[in-house]
Amino acid sequence: ERISRFNRMMKWVWSNNEGAPTELTPEQGDAVNTALYADSLRTTNGERFAESSKRKLNDVLRNWFEFQNIDWEPKYTFSGDGPENQQDPFRKQELKQIWEASLDYKTIPSYNNLTPKERSKTKAHIAQELGKPKDEVRPADWDRLNKCWKIPSLIRSTRGHGWRPDLVGRMEVSWYEPETQTIHIPEGEAPKNDASWDATLSDEAAATLEKWLEQRELRSNYDGRDEIWLNREGNPYGSGTLNDLLRNLMEEAGISSRGRNLVWYSFRHSVGTYVFVEYQNLEMVAEQLRQKTKASASKYVHPLPELKKE
């Protein structure tokens, strides 16, 4: 489908320019975007594109320029493509609440405070969480599950660096260097970024990660696996599972979106916003989020209500 949409736009470029280029330039991308807005770029039947189709064509243009490592944003956006569908940042208090919720996430009642029926049900839950047979669950597993540092380490490090979901799923144990408290992102591993870099963790983020790495060594579902974090099914995290986790944490923390689009990418927008508030420097935002330009970094800076009030 993307190839078909790209071909449709290229044919429009060919019909409005001399020759038949095989690659789109940013200027030609702007022309295509304007033509969509003006309805001068139409379907093969000569009909106007629906708003949703225009949005999908815009997405293909974005993908093309991302592939070329070129910063490009359309002048015109369409239904489902504008600010109403962009991610919003968390407020500072909400970031604190999510962190606190992660510390108690999925805690279970004390072993001695459960009836035999409740204990059997809880054993099944623990077996699923720990990846072991139900009949092998022991009272010590209650404490082991209640003191798990997997989710706190994931939340704390993401809160500081705004990890993209794809990067969360790729991160490996060998990338972490405890001596310097840094995660080394190898060349070619980060989405939208081919260069390697070191992400320095805060003391608290490093402490939670190291506690999790110790626990991780004892988890059988991590045997032979390199990923730092795996979801309950033993698979690397992705956008869907991370957003599910975030929704659960927000529910436990009592956070309501109230018309905002709060998703995993909201951590990234929070980092961009608060780094800019602190330093008034887009270069600092670009460095922390590993954006190539100040223009691309500016997309992660938002005027929060409390800042407007100040």
Tab-separated table of C-alpha atoms in Angstrom:
chain	number	residue	atom	x	y	z
A	1	GLU	CA	0.000	0.000	0.000
A	2	ARG	CA	2.807	2.420	0.794
A	3	ILE	CA	4.528	1.665	-2.506
A	4	SER	CA	1.269	2.276	-4.350
A	5	ARG	CA	0.788	5.628	-2.599
A	6	PHE	CA	4.398	6.619	-3.252
A	7	ASN	CA	4.009	5.753	-6.956
A	8	ARG	CA	0.846	7.851	-7.160
A	9	MET	CA	2.683	10.875	-5.803
A	10	MET	CA	5.698	10.289	-8.039
A	11	LYS	CA	3.459	10.188	-11.108
A	12	TRP	CA	2.029	13.549	-10.072
A	13	VAL	CA	5.587	14.911	-9.764
A	14	TRP	CA	6.433	13.537	-13.217
A	15	SER	CA	3.376	15.192	-14.745
A	16	ASN	CA	4.280	18.559	-13.221
A	17	ASN	CA	8.039	18.535	-13.774
A	18	GLU	CA	10.446	17.900	-16.590
A	19	GLY	CA	11.865	14.417	-16.656
A	20	ALA	CA	11.038	11.538	-14.320
A	21	PRO	CA	13.003	11.716	-11.047
A	22	THR	CA	13.218	8.510	-8.998
A	23	GLU	CA	13.615	10.271	-5.650
A	24	LEU	CA	11.551	12.988	-3.977
A	25	THR	CA	13.258	16.144	-2.764
A	26	PRO	CA	11.887	18.140	0.206
A	27	GLU	CA	10.732	20.818	-2.245
A	28	GLN	CA	8.808	18.229	-4.241
A	29	GLY	CA	7.390	16.857	-0.989
A	30	ASP	CA	6.129	20.351	-0.167
A	31	ALA	CA	4.563	20.576	-3.627
A	32	VAL	CA	2.805	17.231	-3.204
A	33	ASN	CA	1.529	18.235	0.229
A	34	THR	CA	0.196	21.545	-1.151
A	35	ALA	CA	-1.426	19.730	-4.071
A	36	LEU	CA	-3.220	17.416	-1.640
A	37	TYR	CA	-4.474	20.434	0.282
A	38	ALA	CA	-5.643	22.155	-2.905
A	39	ASP	CA	-7.165	18.927	-4.319
A	40	SER	CA	-5.054	19.230	-7.458
A	41	LEU	CA	-3.534	15.822	-6.722
A	42	ARG	CA	-6.368	13.328	-7.222
A	43	THR	CA	-7.055	9.614	-7.524
A	44	THR	CA	-6.521	7.760	-10.796
A	45	ASN	CA	-10.268	8.184	-11.358
A	46	GLY	CA	-9.984	11.949	-11.029
A	47	GLU	CA	-11.770	12.058	-7.697
A	48	ARG	CA	-10.660	13.990	-4.629
A	49	PHE	CA	-8.783	12.048	-1.988
A	50	ALA	CA	-10.654	11.533	1.275
A	51	GLU	CA	-9.144	13.198	4.349
A	52	SER	CA	-8.005	9.818	5.678
A	53	SER	CA	-6.285	9.057	2.352
A	54	LYS	CA	-4.528	12.429	2.428
A	55	ARG	CA	-3.304	11.631	5.916
A	56	LYS	CA	-1.910	8.282	4.721
A	57	LEU	CA	-0.155	9.971	1.797
A	58	ASN	CA	1.355	12.453	4.255
A	59	ASP	CA	2.570	9.510	6.343
A	60	VAL	CA	4.301	8.013	3.296
A	61	LEU	CA	6.049	11.344	2.657
A	62	ARG	CA	7.231	11.432	6.273
A	63	ASN	CA	8.494	7.849	6.016
A	64	TRP	CA	10.370	8.658	2.812
A	65	PHE	CA	12.233	11.608	4.309
A	66	GLU	CA	12.947	9.733	7.556
A	67	PHE	CA	14.530	7.002	5.406
A	68	GLN	CA	16.667	9.700	3.765
A	69	ASN	CA	17.608	11.154	7.185
A	70	ILE	CA	16.008	14.449	6.159
A	71	ASP	CA	13.957	16.510	8.620
A	72	TRP	CA	10.678	17.256	6.895
A	73	GLU	CA	7.224	18.116	8.168
A	74	PRO	CA	4.145	18.828	6.012
A	75	LYS	CA	2.796	22.361	5.912
A	76	TYR	CA	-0.741	21.006	5.723
A	77	THR	CA	-2.134	18.205	7.880
A	78	PHE	CA	-5.382	16.328	7.512
A	79	SER	CA	-7.980	14.561	9.625
A	80	GLY	CA	-6.210	12.322	12.131
A	81	ASP	CA	-2.869	13.879	11.210
A	82	GLY	CA	-2.910	17.134	13.137
A	83	PRO	CA	-2.215	18.320	16.687
A	84	GLU	CA	-5.312	16.596	18.038
A	85	ASN	CA	-3.546	13.245	17.538
A	86	GLN	CA	-0.128	14.309	18.756
A	87	GLN	CA	1.182	13.039	22.076
A	88	ASP	CA	0.983	15.267	25.134
A	89	PRO	CA	3.551	15.505	27.931
A	90	PHE	CA	2.950	14.491	31.534
A	91	ARG	CA	2.883	17.116	34.233
A	92	LYS	CA	5.629	16.928	36.854
A	93	GLN	CA	3.275	15.648	39.533
A	94	GLU	CA	2.015	12.955	37.172
A	95	LEU	CA	5.565	11.762	36.483
A	96	LYS	CA	6.059	11.409	40.229
A	97	GLN	CA	2.767	9.524	40.572
A	98	ILE	CA	3.660	7.086	37.787
A	99	TRP	CA	7.035	6.423	39.397
A	100	GLU	CA	5.414	5.760	42.774
A	101	ALA	CA	2.813	3.483	41.158
A	102	SER	CA	5.590	1.498	39.490
A	103	LEU	CA	7.140	0.747	42.889
A	104	ASP	CA	3.944	-0.965	44.037
A	105	TYR	CA	2.820	-2.296	40.669
A	106	LYS	CA	0.996	-5.635	40.938
A	107	THR	CA	1.765	-6.166	44.608
A	108	ILE	CA	-0.027	-9.145	46.104
A	109	PRO	CA	-1.480	-9.850	49.571
A	110	SER	CA	0.652	-11.517	52.233
A	111	TYR	CA	0.818	-15.313	51.984
A	112	ASN	CA	-0.487	-15.747	55.546
A	113	ASN	CA	-3.434	-13.396	54.987
A	114	LEU	CA	-5.007	-15.493	52.228
A	115	THR	CA	-7.593	-18.257	52.440
A	116	PRO	CA	-6.687	-21.554	50.717
A	117	LYS	CA	-8.918	-20.614	47.776
A	118	GLU	CA	-7.363	-17.146	47.466
A	119	ARG	CA	-3.907	-18.662	47.846
A	120	SER	CA	-4.528	-21.065	44.969
A	121	LYS	CA	-5.692	-18.226	42.727
A	122	THR	CA	-2.718	-16.080	43.690
A	123	LYS	CA	-0.342	-18.980	43.038
A	124	ALA	CA	-1.616	-19.156	39.464
A	125	HIS	CA	-0.958	-15.417	39.076
A	126	ILE	CA	2.555	-15.711	40.526
A	127	ALA	CA	3.335	-18.711	38.322
A	128	GLN	CA	2.377	-16.696	35.259
A	129	GLU	CA	4.416	-13.676	36.360
A	130	LEU	CA	7.516	-15.704	37.222
A	131	GLY	CA	7.239	-18.155	34.324
A	132	LYS	CA	7.216	-21.299	36.465
A	133	PRO	CA	4.722	-24.138	37.090
A	134	LYS	CA	2.030	-23.436	39.674
A	135	ASP	CA	2.983	-26.445	41.807
A	136	GLU	CA	6.514	-25.053	42.160
A	137	VAL	CA	5.375	-21.727	43.636
A	138	ARG	CA	6.558	-21.334	47.242
A	139	PRO	CA	5.842	-18.749	49.967
A	140	ALA	CA	9.195	-17.086	49.214
A	141	ASP	CA	7.883	-16.265	45.737
A	142	TRP	CA	5.388	-13.840	47.325
A	143	ASP	CA	8.235	-11.635	48.559
A	144	ARG	CA	10.149	-12.100	45.329
A	145	LEU	CA	7.249	-10.804	43.253
A	146	ASN	CA	6.461	-7.932	45.596
A	147	LYS	CA	10.014	-6.650	45.412
A	148	CYS	CA	10.432	-6.815	41.640
A	149	TRP	CA	12.402	-3.917	40.140
A	150	LYS	CA	11.599	-4.582	36.475
A	151	ILE	CA	8.887	-1.948	36.054
A	152	PRO	CA	10.541	0.717	38.271
A	153	SER	CA	13.808	0.395	36.311
A	154	LEU	CA	11.926	0.704	33.017
A	155	ILE	CA	9.934	3.746	34.150
A	156	ARG	CA	12.814	5.555	35.826
A	157	SER	CA	15.206	5.270	32.890
A	158	THR	CA	12.509	6.182	30.352
A	159	ARG	CA	11.498	9.175	32.437
A	160	GLY	CA	14.993	10.572	32.054
A	161	HIS	CA	15.654	9.780	28.392
A	162	GLY	CA	12.273	9.349	26.716
A	163	TRP	CA	13.097	5.928	25.231
A	164	ARG	CA	11.158	5.132	22.077
A	165	PRO	CA	9.216	1.825	22.311
A	166	ASP	CA	11.389	0.193	19.632
A	167	LEU	CA	14.535	0.984	21.597
A	168	VAL	CA	13.049	-0.394	24.829
A	169	GLY	CA	12.452	-3.684	23.025
A	170	ARG	CA	16.017	-3.829	21.676
A	171	MET	CA	18.010	-2.882	24.787
A	172	GLU	CA	20.425	-5.580	25.917
A	173	VAL	CA	22.086	-6.270	29.248
A	174	SER	CA	25.553	-5.872	27.740
A	175	TRP	CA	24.766	-2.269	26.839
A	176	TYR	CA	24.776	-1.176	30.483
A	177	GLU	CA	28.090	-0.078	32.014
A	178	PRO	CA	27.723	0.102	35.834
A	179	GLU	CA	31.089	1.817	36.338
A	180	THR	CA	29.874	4.906	34.519
A	181	GLN	CA	26.124	4.339	35.024
A	182	THR	CA	25.553	4.612	31.279
A	183	ILE	CA	23.678	2.650	28.665
A	184	HIS	CA	25.734	2.454	25.490
A	185	ILE	CA	23.486	2.452	22.419
A	186	PRO	CA	25.449	0.703	19.637
A	187	GLU	CA	25.602	2.099	16.131
A	188	GLY	CA	22.529	1.223	14.082
A	189	GLU	CA	20.454	-0.062	17.015
A	190	ALA	CA	18.401	3.051	17.795
A	191	PRO	CA	15.334	3.837	15.672
A	192	LYS	CA	15.875	6.943	13.511
A	193	ASN	CA	19.476	7.270	14.693
A	194	ASP	CA	22.414	5.417	13.121
A	195	ALA	CA	25.165	6.772	15.379
A	196	SER	CA	26.169	5.244	18.715
A	197	TRP	CA	25.901	7.209	21.939
A	198	ASP	CA	26.050	6.898	25.722
A	199	ALA	CA	22.930	7.650	27.777
A	200	THR	CA	23.953	8.572	31.312
A	201	LEU	CA	21.434	7.491	33.956
A	202	SER	CA	20.620	9.386	37.124
A	203	ASP	CA	21.784	7.779	40.379
A	204	GLU	CA	18.257	6.594	41.153
A	205	ALA	CA	17.682	5.209	37.661
A	206	ALA	CA	21.016	3.362	37.770
A	207	ALA	CA	20.235	1.935	41.218
A	208	THR	CA	16.856	0.566	40.134
A	209	LEU	CA	18.313	-0.882	36.926
A	210	GLU	CA	21.112	-2.639	38.788
A	211	LYS	CA	18.621	-4.114	41.267
A	212	TRP	CA	16.557	-5.407	38.350
A	213	LEU	CA	19.588	-6.886	36.569
A	214	GLU	CA	20.388	-8.837	39.741
A	215	GLN	CA	16.824	-10.176	39.917
A	216	ARG	CA	16.783	-10.834	36.187
A	217	GLU	CA	19.580	-13.382	36.569
A	218	LEU	CA	17.226	-15.523	38.692
A	219	ARG	CA	14.313	-15.455	36.223
A	220	SER	CA	14.128	-18.600	34.129
A	221	ASN	CA	12.201	-16.851	31.334
A	222	TYR	CA	15.293	-14.699	30.724
A	223	ASP	CA	17.621	-17.676	30.256
A	224	GLY	CA	19.420	-17.349	26.943
A	225	ARG	CA	17.880	-13.924	26.309
A	226	ASP	CA	19.800	-10.659	25.904
A	227	GLU	CA	16.941	-8.164	26.303
A	228	ILE	CA	16.879	-6.136	29.520
A	229	TRP	CA	13.097	-6.186	29.738
A	230	LEU	CA	10.577	-8.764	28.515
A	231	ASN	CA	6.805	-8.591	28.889
A	232	ARG	CA	4.682	-11.222	30.636
A	233	GLU	CA	4.588	-13.381	27.508
A	234	GLY	CA	8.391	-13.416	27.367
A	235	ASN	CA	8.533	-11.137	24.322
A	236	PRO	CA	10.337	-7.801	23.878
A	237	TYR	CA	8.183	-4.787	24.681
A	238	GLY	CA	6.596	-2.793	21.861
A	239	SER	CA	4.257	0.183	21.587
A	240	GLY	CA	1.158	-1.885	22.375
A	241	THR	CA	2.450	-3.610	25.506
A	242	LEU	CA	4.134	-0.443	26.796
A	243	ASN	CA	0.950	1.571	26.348
A	244	ASP	CA	-1.009	-1.161	28.137
A	245	LEU	CA	1.478	-1.014	31.004
A	246	LEU	CA	1.266	2.774	31.115
A	247	ARG	CA	-2.533	2.725	31.208
A	248	ASN	CA	-2.429	0.329	34.159
A	249	LEU	CA	0.059	2.533	36.016
A	250	MET	CA	-2.010	5.645	35.328
A	251	GLU	CA	-5.113	3.894	36.632
A	252	GLU	CA	-3.313	2.870	39.825
A	253	ALA	CA	-1.944	6.400	40.207
A	254	GLY	CA	-5.376	7.951	39.659
A	255	ILE	CA	-4.250	9.949	36.613
A	256	SER	CA	-6.947	11.071	34.189
A	257	SER	CA	-5.974	12.178	30.693
A	258	ARG	CA	-8.835	14.716	30.572
A	259	GLY	CA	-8.759	15.089	26.822
A	260	ARG	CA	-4.989	14.717	26.481
A	261	ASN	CA	-3.301	11.973	24.471
A	262	LEU	CA	-1.076	10.340	27.105
A	263	VAL	CA	0.871	7.387	25.713
A	264	TRP	CA	4.406	5.977	26.082
A	265	TYR	CA	5.735	8.698	23.761
A	266	SER	CA	4.478	11.212	26.343
A	267	PHE	CA	7.630	10.472	28.372
A	268	ARG	CA	9.635	11.729	25.397
A	269	HIS	CA	7.553	14.871	25.130
A	270	SER	CA	7.926	15.416	28.886
A	271	VAL	CA	11.716	15.217	28.648
A	272	GLY	CA	11.774	17.710	25.777
A	273	THR	CA	9.458	20.125	27.546
A	274	TYR	CA	11.146	20.163	30.954
A	275	VAL	CA	14.705	20.231	29.597
A	276	PHE	CA	13.739	23.297	27.584
A	277	VAL	CA	12.011	24.917	30.575
A	278	GLU	CA	15.141	24.386	32.671
A	279	TYR	CA	17.770	25.487	30.138
A	280	GLN	CA	15.855	27.456	27.446
A	281	ASN	CA	18.093	25.686	24.955
A	282	LEU	CA	16.859	23.551	22.067
A	283	GLU	CA	20.349	22.121	21.572
A	284	MET	CA	20.080	20.570	25.029
A	285	VAL	CA	16.717	19.072	24.081
A	286	ALA	CA	18.152	17.701	20.837
A	287	GLU	CA	21.107	16.176	22.685
A	288	GLN	CA	18.975	14.504	25.375
A	289	LEU	CA	16.475	13.097	22.853
A	290	ARG	CA	19.093	12.395	20.163
A	291	GLN	CA	17.348	14.553	17.569
A	292	LYS	CA	19.373	15.650	14.551
A	293	THR	CA	18.253	19.282	14.515
A	294	LYS	CA	16.803	21.928	16.798
A	295	ALA	CA	13.752	22.055	14.532
A	296	SER	CA	12.981	18.384	15.135
A	297	ALA	CA	13.676	18.809	18.865
A	298	SER	CA	11.200	21.700	19.068
A	299	LYS	CA	8.332	19.293	18.290
A	300	TYR	CA	8.795	17.838	21.775
A	301	VAL	CA	8.466	21.167	23.595
A	302	HIS	CA	4.972	22.032	24.835
A	303	PRO	CA	3.497	25.060	26.662
A	304	LEU	CA	2.166	23.349	29.782
A	305	PRO	CA	-0.727	24.875	31.776
A	306	GLU	CA	1.422	25.509	34.855
A	307	LEU	CA	4.020	27.288	32.680
A	308	LYS	CA	1.325	29.452	31.107
A	309	LYS	CA	0.138	30.364	34.594
A	310	GLU	CA	3.648	31.393	35.619
